[in-house]
mmCIF file of C-alpha atoms and ligand atoms in Angstrom:
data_model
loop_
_atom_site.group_PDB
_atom_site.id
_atom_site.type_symbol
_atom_site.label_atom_id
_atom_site.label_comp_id
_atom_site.label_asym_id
_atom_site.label_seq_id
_atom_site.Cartn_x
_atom_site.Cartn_y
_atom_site.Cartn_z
ATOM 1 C CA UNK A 1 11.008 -5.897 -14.545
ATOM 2 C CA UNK A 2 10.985 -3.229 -12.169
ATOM 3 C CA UNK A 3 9.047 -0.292 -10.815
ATOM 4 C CA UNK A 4 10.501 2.992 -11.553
ATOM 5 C CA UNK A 5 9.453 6.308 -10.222
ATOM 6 C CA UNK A 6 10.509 9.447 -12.587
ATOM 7 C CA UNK A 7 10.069 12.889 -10.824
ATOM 8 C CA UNK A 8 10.188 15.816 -13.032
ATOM 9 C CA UNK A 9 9.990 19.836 -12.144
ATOM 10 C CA UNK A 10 6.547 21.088 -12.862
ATOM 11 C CA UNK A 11 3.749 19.166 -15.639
ATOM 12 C CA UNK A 12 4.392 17.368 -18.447
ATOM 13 C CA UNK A 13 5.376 19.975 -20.887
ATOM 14 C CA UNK A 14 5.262 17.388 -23.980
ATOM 15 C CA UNK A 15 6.193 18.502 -27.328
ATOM 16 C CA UNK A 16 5.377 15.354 -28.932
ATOM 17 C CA UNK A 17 2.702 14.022 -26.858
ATOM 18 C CA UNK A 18 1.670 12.922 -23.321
ATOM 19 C CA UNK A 19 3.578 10.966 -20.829
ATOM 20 C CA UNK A 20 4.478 7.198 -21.856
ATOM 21 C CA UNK A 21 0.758 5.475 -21.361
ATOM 22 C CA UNK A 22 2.366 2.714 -19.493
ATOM 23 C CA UNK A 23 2.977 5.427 -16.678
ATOM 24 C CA UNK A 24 0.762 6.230 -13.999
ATOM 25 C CA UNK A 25 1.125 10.140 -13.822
ATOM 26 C CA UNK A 26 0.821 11.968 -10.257
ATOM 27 C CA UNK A 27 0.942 15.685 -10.284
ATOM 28 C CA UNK A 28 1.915 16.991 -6.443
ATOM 29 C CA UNK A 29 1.249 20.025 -4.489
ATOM 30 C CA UNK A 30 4.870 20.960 -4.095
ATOM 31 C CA UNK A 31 5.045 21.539 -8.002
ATOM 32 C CA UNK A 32 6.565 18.307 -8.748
ATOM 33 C CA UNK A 33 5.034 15.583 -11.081
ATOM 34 C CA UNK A 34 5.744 11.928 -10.635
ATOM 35 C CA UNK A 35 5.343 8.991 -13.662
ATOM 36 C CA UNK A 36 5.863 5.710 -12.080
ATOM 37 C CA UNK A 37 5.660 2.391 -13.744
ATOM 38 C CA UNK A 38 6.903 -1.183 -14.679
ATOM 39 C CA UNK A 39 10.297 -0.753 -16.668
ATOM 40 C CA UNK A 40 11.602 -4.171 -18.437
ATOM 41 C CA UNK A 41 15.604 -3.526 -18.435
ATOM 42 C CA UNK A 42 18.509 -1.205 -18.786
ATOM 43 C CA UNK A 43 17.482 -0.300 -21.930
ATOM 44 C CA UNK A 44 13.844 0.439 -21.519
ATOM 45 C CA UNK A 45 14.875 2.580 -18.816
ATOM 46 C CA UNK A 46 17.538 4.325 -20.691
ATOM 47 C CA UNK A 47 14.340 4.392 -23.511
ATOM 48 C CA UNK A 48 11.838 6.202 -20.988
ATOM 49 C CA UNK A 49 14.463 8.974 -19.797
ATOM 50 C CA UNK A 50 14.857 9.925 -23.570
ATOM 51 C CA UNK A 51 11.464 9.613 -24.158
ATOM 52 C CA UNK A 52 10.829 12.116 -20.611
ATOM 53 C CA UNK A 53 13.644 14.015 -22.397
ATOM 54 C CA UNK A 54 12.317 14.702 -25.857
ATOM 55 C CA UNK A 55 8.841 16.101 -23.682
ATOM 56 C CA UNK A 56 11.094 18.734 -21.978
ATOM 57 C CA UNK A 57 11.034 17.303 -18.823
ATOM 58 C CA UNK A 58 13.532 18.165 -16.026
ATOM 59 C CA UNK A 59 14.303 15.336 -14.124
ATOM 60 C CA UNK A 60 14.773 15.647 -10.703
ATOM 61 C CA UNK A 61 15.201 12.299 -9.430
ATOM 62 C CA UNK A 62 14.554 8.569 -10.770
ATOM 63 C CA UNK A 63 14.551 5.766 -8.468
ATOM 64 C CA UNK A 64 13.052 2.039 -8.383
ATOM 65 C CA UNK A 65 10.834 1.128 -5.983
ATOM 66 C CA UNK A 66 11.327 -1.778 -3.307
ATOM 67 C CA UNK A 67 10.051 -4.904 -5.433
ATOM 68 C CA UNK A 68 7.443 -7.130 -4.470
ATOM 69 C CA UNK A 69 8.421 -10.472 -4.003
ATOM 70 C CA UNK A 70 6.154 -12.403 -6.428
ATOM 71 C CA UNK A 71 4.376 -15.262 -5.536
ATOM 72 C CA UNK A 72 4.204 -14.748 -1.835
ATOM 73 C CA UNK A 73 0.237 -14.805 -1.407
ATOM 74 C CA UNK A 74 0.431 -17.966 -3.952
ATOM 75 C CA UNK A 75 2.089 -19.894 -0.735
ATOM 76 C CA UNK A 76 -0.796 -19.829 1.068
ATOM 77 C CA UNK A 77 -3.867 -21.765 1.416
ATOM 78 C CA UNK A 78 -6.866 -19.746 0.274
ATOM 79 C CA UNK A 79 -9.360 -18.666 1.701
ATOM 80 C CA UNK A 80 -8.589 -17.774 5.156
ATOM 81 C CA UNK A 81 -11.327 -18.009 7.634
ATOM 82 C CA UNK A 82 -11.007 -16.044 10.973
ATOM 83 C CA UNK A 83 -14.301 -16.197 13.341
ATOM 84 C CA UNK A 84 -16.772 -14.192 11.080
ATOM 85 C CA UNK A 85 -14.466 -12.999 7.620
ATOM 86 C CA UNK A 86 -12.693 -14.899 5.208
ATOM 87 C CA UNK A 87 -9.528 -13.184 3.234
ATOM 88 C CA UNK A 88 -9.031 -14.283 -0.113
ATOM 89 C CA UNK A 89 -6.495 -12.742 -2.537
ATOM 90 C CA UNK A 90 -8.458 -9.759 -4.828
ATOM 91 C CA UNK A 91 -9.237 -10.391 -8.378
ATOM 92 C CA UNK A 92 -9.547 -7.971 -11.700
ATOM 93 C CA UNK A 93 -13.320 -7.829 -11.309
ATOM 94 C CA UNK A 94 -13.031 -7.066 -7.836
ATOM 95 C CA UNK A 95 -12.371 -3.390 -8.888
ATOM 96 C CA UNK A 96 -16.260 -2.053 -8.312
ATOM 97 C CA UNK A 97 -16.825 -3.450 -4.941
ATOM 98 C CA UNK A 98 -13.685 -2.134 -4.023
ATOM 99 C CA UNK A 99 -14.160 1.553 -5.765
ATOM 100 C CA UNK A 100 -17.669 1.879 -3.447
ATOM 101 C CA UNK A 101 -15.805 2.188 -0.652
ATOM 102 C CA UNK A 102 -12.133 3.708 -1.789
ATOM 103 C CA UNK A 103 -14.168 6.498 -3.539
ATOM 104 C CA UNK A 104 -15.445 7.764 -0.488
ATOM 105 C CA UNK A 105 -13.991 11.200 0.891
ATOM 106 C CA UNK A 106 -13.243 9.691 4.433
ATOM 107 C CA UNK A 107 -11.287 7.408 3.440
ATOM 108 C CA UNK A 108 -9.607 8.850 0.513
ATOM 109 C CA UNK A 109 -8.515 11.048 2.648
ATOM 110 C CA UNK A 110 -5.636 8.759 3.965
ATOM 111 C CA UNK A 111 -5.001 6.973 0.767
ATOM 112 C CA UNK A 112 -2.031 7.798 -1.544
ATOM 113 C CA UNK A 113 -4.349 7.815 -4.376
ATOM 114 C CA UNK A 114 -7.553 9.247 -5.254
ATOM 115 C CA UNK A 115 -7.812 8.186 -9.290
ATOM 116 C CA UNK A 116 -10.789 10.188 -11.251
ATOM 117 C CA UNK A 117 -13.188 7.696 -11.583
ATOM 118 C CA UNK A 118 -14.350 4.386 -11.423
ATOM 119 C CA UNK A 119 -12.503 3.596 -14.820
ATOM 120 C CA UNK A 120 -9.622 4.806 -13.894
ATOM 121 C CA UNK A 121 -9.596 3.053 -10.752
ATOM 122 C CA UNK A 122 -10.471 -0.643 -12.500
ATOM 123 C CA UNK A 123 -7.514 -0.106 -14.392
ATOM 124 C CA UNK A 124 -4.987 0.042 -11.681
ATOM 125 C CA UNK A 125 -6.507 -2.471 -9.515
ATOM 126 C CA UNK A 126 -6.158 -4.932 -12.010
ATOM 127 C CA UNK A 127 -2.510 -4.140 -12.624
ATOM 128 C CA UNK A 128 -0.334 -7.443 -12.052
ATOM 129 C CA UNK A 129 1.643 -5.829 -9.551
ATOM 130 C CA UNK A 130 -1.544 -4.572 -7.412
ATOM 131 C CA UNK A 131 -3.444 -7.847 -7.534
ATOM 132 C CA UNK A 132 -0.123 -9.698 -6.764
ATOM 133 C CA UNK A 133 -0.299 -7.506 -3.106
ATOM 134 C CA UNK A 134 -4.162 -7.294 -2.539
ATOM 135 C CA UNK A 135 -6.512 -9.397 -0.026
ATOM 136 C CA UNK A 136 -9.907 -8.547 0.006
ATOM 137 C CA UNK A 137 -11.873 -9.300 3.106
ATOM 138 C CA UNK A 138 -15.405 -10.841 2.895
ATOM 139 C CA UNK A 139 -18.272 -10.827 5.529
ATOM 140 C CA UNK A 140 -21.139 -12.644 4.914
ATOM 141 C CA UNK A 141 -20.133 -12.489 1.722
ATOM 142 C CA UNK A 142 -19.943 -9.153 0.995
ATOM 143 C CA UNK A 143 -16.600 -7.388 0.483
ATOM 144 C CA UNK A 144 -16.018 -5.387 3.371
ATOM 145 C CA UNK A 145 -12.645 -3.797 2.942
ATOM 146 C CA UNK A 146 -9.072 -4.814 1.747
ATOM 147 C CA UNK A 147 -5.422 -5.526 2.822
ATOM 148 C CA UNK A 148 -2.149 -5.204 1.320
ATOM 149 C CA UNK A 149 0.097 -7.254 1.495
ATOM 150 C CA UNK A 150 4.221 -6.723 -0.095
ATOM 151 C CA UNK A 151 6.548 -8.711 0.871
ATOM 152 C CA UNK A 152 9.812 -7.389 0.325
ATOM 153 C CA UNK A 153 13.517 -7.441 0.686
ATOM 154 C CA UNK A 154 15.085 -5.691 3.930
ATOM 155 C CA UNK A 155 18.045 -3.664 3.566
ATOM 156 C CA UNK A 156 20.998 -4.915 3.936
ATOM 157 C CA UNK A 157 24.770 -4.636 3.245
ATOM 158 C CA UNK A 158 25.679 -5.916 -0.144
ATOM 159 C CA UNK A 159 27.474 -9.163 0.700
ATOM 160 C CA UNK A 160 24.581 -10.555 3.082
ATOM 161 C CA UNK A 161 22.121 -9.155 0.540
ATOM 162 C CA UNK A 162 20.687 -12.429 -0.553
ATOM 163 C CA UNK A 163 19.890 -13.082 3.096
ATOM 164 C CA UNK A 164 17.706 -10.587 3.234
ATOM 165 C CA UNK A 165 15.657 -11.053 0.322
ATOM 166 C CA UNK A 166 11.296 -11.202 1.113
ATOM 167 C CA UNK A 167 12.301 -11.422 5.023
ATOM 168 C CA UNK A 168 9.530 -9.175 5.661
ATOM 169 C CA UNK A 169 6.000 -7.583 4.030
ATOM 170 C CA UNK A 170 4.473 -3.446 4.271
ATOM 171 C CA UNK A 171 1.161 -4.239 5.368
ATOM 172 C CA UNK A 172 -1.964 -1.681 4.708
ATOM 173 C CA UNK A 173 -5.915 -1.591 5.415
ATOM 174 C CA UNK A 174 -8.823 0.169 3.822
ATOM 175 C CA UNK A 175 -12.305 -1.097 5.273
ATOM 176 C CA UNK A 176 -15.632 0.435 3.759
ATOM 177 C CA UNK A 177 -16.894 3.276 6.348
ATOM 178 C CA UNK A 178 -20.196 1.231 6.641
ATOM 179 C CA UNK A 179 -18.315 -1.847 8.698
ATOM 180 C CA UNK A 180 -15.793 0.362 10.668
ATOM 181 C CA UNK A 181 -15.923 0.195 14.493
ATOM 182 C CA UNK A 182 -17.472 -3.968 14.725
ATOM 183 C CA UNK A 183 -13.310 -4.858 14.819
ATOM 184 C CA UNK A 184 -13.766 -6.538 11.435
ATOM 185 C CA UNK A 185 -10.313 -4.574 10.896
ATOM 186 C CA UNK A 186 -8.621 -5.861 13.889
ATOM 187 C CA UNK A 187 -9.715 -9.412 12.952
ATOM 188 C CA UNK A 188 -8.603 -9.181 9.630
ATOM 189 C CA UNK A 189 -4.997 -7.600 10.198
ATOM 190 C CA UNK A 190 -4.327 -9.721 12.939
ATOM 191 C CA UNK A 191 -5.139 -12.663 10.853
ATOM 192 C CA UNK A 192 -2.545 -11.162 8.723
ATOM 193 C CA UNK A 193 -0.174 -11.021 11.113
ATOM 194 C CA UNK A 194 -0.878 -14.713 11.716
ATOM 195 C CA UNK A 195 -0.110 -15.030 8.191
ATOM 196 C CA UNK A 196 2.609 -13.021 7.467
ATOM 197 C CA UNK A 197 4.798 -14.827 10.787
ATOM 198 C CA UNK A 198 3.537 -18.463 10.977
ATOM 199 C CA UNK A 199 2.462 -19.045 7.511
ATOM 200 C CA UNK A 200 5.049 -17.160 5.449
ATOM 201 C CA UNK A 201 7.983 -17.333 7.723
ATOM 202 C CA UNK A 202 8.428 -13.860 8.095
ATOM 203 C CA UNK A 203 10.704 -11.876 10.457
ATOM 204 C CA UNK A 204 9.448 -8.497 10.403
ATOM 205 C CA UNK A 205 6.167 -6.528 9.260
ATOM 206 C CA UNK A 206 5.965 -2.783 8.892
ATOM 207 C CA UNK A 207 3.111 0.007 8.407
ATOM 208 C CA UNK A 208 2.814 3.463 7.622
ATOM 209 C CA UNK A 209 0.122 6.486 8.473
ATOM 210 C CA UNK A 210 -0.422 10.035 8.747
ATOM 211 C CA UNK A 211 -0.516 10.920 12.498
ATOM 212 C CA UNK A 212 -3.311 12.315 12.315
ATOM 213 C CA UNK A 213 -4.803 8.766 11.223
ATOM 214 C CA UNK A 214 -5.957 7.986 14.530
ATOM 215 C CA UNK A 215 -8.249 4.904 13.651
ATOM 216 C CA UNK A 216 -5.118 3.596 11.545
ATOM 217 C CA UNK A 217 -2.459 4.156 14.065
ATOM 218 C CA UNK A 218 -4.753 2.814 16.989
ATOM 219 C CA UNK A 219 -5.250 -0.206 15.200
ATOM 220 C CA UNK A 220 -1.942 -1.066 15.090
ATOM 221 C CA UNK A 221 -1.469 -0.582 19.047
ATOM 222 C CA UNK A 222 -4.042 -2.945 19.744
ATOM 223 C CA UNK A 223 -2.486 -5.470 17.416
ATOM 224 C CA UNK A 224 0.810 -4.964 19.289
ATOM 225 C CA UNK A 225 2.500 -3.106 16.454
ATOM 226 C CA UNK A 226 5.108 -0.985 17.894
ATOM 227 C CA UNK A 227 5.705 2.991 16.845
ATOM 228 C CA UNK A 228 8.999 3.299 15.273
ATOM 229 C CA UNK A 229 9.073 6.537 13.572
ATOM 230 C CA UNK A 230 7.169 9.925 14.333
ATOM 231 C CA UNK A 231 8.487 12.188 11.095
ATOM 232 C CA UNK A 232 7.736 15.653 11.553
ATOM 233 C CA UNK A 233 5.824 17.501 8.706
ATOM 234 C CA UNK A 234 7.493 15.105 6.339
ATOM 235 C CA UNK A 235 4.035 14.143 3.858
ATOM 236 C CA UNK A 236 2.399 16.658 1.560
ATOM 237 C CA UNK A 237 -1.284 15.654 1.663
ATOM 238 C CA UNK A 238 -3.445 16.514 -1.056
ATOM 239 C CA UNK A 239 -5.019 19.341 1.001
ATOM 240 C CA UNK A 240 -1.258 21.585 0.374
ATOM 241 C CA UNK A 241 -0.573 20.895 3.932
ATOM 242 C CA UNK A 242 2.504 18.911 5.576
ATOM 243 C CA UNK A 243 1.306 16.453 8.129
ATOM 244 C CA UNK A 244 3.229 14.440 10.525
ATOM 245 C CA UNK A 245 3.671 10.311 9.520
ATOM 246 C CA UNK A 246 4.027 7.489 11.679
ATOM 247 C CA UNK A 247 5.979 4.388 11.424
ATOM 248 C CA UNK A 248 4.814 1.013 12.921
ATOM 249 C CA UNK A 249 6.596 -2.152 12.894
ATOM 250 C CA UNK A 250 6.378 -6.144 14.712
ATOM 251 C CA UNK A 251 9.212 -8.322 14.739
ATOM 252 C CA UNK A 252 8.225 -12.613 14.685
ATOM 253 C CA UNK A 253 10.017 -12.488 18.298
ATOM 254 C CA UNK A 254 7.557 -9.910 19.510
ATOM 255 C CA UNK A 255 4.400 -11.392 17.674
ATOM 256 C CA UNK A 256 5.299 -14.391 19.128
ATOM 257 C CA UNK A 257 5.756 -13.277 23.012
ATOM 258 C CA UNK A 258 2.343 -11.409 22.526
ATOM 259 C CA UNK A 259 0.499 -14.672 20.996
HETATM 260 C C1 COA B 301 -8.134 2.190 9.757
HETATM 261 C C2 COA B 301 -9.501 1.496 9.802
HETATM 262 C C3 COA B 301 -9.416 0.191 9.052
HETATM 263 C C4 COA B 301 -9.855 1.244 11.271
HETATM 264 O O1 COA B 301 -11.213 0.824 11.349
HETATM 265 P P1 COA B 301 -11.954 0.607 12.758
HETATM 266 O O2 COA B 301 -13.375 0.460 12.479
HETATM 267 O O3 COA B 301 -11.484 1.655 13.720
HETATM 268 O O4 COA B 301 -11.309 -0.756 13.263
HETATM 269 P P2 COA B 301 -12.073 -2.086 13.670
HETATM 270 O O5 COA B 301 -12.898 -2.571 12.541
HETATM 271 O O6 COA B 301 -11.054 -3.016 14.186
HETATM 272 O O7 COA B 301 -13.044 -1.625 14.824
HETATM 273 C C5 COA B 301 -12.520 -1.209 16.088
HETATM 274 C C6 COA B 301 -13.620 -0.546 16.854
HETATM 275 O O8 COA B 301 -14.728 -1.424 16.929
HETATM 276 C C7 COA B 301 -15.042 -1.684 18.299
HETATM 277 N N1 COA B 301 -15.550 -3.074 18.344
HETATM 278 C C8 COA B 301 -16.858 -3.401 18.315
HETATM 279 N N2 COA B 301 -16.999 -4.737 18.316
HETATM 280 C C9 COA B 301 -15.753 -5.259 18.360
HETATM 281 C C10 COA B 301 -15.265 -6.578 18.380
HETATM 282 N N3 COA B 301 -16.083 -7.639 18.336
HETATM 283 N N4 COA B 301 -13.927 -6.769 18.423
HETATM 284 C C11 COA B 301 -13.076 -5.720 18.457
HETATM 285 N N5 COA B 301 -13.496 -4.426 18.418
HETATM 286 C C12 COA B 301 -14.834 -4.205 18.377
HETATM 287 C C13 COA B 301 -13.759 -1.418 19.037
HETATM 288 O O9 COA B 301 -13.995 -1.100 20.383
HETATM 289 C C14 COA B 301 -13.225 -0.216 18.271
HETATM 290 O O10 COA B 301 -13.969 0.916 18.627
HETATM 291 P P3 COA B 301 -13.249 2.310 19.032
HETATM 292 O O11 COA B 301 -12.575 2.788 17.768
HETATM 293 O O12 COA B 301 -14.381 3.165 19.438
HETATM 294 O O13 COA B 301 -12.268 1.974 20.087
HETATM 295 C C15 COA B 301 -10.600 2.389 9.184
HETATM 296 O O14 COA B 301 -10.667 3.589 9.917
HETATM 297 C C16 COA B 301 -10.386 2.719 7.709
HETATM 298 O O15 COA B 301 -10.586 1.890 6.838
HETATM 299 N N6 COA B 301 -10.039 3.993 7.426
HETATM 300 C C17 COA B 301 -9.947 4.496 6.069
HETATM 301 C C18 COA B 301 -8.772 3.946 5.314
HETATM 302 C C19 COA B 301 -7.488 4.144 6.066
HETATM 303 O O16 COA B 301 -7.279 5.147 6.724
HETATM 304 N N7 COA B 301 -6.589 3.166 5.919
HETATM 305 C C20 COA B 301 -5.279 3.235 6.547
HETATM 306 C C21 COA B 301 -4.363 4.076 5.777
HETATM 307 S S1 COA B 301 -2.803 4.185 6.611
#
């Protein structure tokens, strides 16, 4: 099973119905629409591009996302306690807690996603795939914000492909605006970090953000993450404009020299 990502021209102009249900539909200010969901094999996939087909779609590009590796937050011990949170991989009914915060305009801002409502949102929280990469982050008891965690493969020429496989892990960070600026995220990610290099063995961790994410991007500099990537205009934000993203990564060597 894989993630695919269909991009059509335009909406969904179906003649026979909507998109395939089992696709999470994106429409995008540059006119473009994207369906992207779990696709069993080479015929399912072959299925879903007739199926895009029949609705008078034009594709313009398909392509499967970078795979989680599963099982990777199973290898730990949970929870994690750091001086005042504890992580603990997210569950389904997890979903509300988490919506109270996501919801919010200042931090939707940043996020990928913005889904309608609350329903909407419990739905694709509790998709195998999501829970499989989410931490939530506790304080007192209370759920304070959330971390992902995918490890992945890295690239890699194809005949030392298998030695690349879940080598390293995108991390990302969403904290609800009423706990921002007490370094509960700082804790928390570089208790990930902890994780991701001496627990899991990893040998590289990565991060991404608008530039003009200054709390995200600083974050990462005082965890020791390193900027990697400026890309110029490169990310259509839900506003219609182009903004700059940034690129952060941490090598084991270097988390290791810092610690
Ligand atoms: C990115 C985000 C997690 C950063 O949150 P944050 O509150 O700036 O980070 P911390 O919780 O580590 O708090 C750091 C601040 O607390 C202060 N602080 C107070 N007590 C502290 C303590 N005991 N230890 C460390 N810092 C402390 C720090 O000085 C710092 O303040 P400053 O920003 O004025 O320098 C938050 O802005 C967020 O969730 N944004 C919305 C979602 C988002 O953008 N996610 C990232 C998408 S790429």
């Amino acid at each position: 099973m894989s993630i695919y990502e269909f991009r059509i021209d335009g909406r969904l102009n179906a003649r026979g119905g909507a998109a395939p249900s089992e696709l999470r539909v994106e429409h995008h200010g540059d006119g473009t629409t994207t369906l992207t969901g779990p696709v069993g094999d080479q015929a399912a996939l072959h299925g879903m591009l007739a199926r895009l087909r029949d609705a008078d779609a034009t594709l313009l590009s398909v392509r499967a996302l970078p795979d989680p590796v599963p099982g990777a937050l199973e290898r730990v011990d949970w929870p994690v306690r750091t001086e005042r949170l504890t992580l603990r991989p997210a569950r389904a009914d997890d979903a509300g807690a988490v919506w109270q915060y996501r919801r919010l305009e200042p931090v939707a801002r940043w996020l990928t996603e913005l889904p309608a409502d609350a329903d909407v949102f419990r739905r694709r929280f509790a998709a195998p795939e999501r829970l499989a990469t989410t931490l939530l982050v506790e304080h007192r008891g209370t759920v304070i914000g959330d971390l992902m965690l995918r490890v992945e493969d890295a690239w890699a020429q194809t005949e030392v492909a298998e030695a690349a496989r879940a080598v390293q892990a995108e991390l990302g960070w969403v904290f609800d605006p009423h706990h921002h600026g007490h370094g509960y995220a700082t804790e928390a990610v570089r208790e990930l970090l902890r994780l991701c290099f001496a627990d899991l063995g990893l040998r590289r961790v990565t991060a991404l953000c608008f530039a003009d994410n200054e709390p995200s991007w600083r974050l990462m500099e005082r965890l020791g993450m390193r900027r990697e990537s400026h890309e110029v205009r490169d990310s259509l934000h839900r506003s219609g404009q182009w903004l700059d993203g940034l690129g952060y990564a941490l090598l084991a060597e270097e988390w290791k020299s810092q610690a």
